[in-house]
CSV table of C-alpha atoms in Angstrom, one decimal:
chain,number,residue,atom,x,y,z
A,1,MET,CA,24.2,11.0,5.4
A,2,ASP,CA,24.5,12.0,1.8
A,3,GLN,CA,26.1,8.6,1.0
A,4,VAL,CA,23.1,6.8,2.5
A,5,MET,CA,20.7,8.9,0.6
A,6,LYS,CA,22.6,8.2,-2.7
A,7,ILE,CA,22.5,4.4,-2.0
A,8,ASP,CA,18.8,4.6,-1.3
A,9,ASN,CA,18.2,6.5,-4.5
A,10,GLU,CA,20.2,3.9,-6.5
A,11,ILE,CA,18.0,1.1,-5.0
A,12,PHE,CA,14.8,2.9,-5.9
A,13,LYS,CA,16.1,3.7,-9.4
A,14,TRP,CA,17.2,0.2,-10.2
A,15,ALA,CA,14.1,-1.4,-8.7
A,16,GLY,CA,12.0,1.0,-10.8
A,17,THR,CA,13.9,0.0,-13.9
A,18,ALA,CA,13.7,-3.7,-13.1
A,19,PHE,CA,9.9,-3.5,-12.5
A,20,THR,CA,9.4,-1.4,-15.6
A,21,LEU,CA,11.3,-3.9,-17.8
A,22,ALA,CA,9.3,-6.8,-16.1
A,23,GLY,CA,6.1,-4.9,-17.0
A,24,ALA,CA,7.2,-4.6,-20.6
A,25,ALA,CA,8.1,-8.3,-20.8
A,26,ALA,CA,4.7,-9.2,-19.2
A,27,THR,CA,3.0,-7.0,-21.8
A,28,ALA,CA,4.9,-8.7,-24.6
A,29,LEU,CA,3.9,-12.1,-23.2
A,30,ALA,CA,0.2,-11.0,-22.6
A,31,PHE,CA,0.3,-11.5,-18.9
A,32,ASP,CA,-2.7,-9.4,-17.8
A,33,PRO,CA,-3.0,-7.8,-15.2
A,34,LEU,CA,0.5,-8.6,-14.0
A,35,ASN,CA,2.0,-6.3,-16.6
A,36,VAL,CA,0.1,-3.3,-15.4
A,37,LEU,CA,0.9,-4.1,-11.7
A,38,MET,CA,4.6,-4.3,-12.6
A,39,PHE,CA,4.4,-0.9,-14.4
A,40,ASN,CA,2.7,0.6,-11.3
A,41,ILE,CA,5.5,-0.6,-9.0
A,42,GLY,CA,8.2,0.6,-11.4
A,43,SER,CA,6.6,4.0,-11.7
A,44,LEU,CA,6.1,4.3,-8.0
A,45,ALA,CA,9.8,3.4,-7.3
A,46,TRP,CA,10.9,5.9,-9.9
A,47,LEU,CA,8.6,8.6,-8.5
A,48,ILE,CA,10.0,8.1,-5.0
A,49,ALA,CA,13.6,8.4,-6.4
A,50,ALA,CA,12.5,11.5,-8.4
A,51,VAL,CA,11.1,13.2,-5.3
A,52,ARG,CA,14.2,12.4,-3.3
A,53,MET,CA,16.4,13.8,-6.1
A,54,LYS,CA,14.0,16.8,-6.6
A,55,ASP,CA,13.9,16.2,-10.3
A,56,ILE,CA,10.7,17.9,-11.6
A,57,SER,CA,10.7,16.3,-15.0
A,58,LEU,CA,11.0,12.7,-13.5
A,59,ILE,CA,8.3,13.6,-11.0
A,60,ALA,CA,5.9,14.8,-13.7
A,61,VAL,CA,6.4,11.8,-16.0
A,62,ASN,CA,6.2,9.2,-13.3
A,63,THR,CA,3.2,10.8,-11.6
A,64,GLY,CA,1.4,10.7,-15.0
A,65,LEU,CA,2.5,7.1,-15.7
A,66,LEU,CA,1.4,6.0,-12.3
A,67,ALA,CA,-2.0,7.5,-12.8
A,68,ILE,CA,-2.4,6.0,-16.2
A,69,TYR,CA,-1.2,2.5,-15.1
A,70,PHE,CA,-3.3,2.6,-12.0
A,71,ILE,CA,-6.5,3.3,-14.0
A,72,GLY,CA,-5.5,0.5,-16.4
A,73,PHE,CA,-5.0,-1.8,-13.4
A,74,LEU,CA,-8.4,-1.0,-12.0
A,75,ILE,CA,-10.1,-1.5,-15.3
A,76,ARG,CA,-8.5,-4.9,-15.7
A,77,ILE,CA,-9.3,-6.0,-12.1
A,78,LEU,CA,-13.0,-4.8,-12.4
A,79,GLU,CA,-13.6,-6.5,-15.8
């Protein structure tokens, strides 16, 4: 069971990393609102991994980032 949990965490962590990098690339290339959507997905994936790992600092940073990115996404969609 622990091995399955570790594999799942690795998937969430790598997916979060990939989406965060995609968000940074989309920002550099001025792809709005795709950039903010990618950052949201990346933060959510990292938040899930952080909760599963019980890592309080990662939970805090990704909860904050998810809130910030979500507000940015809503602002861009509602413009």
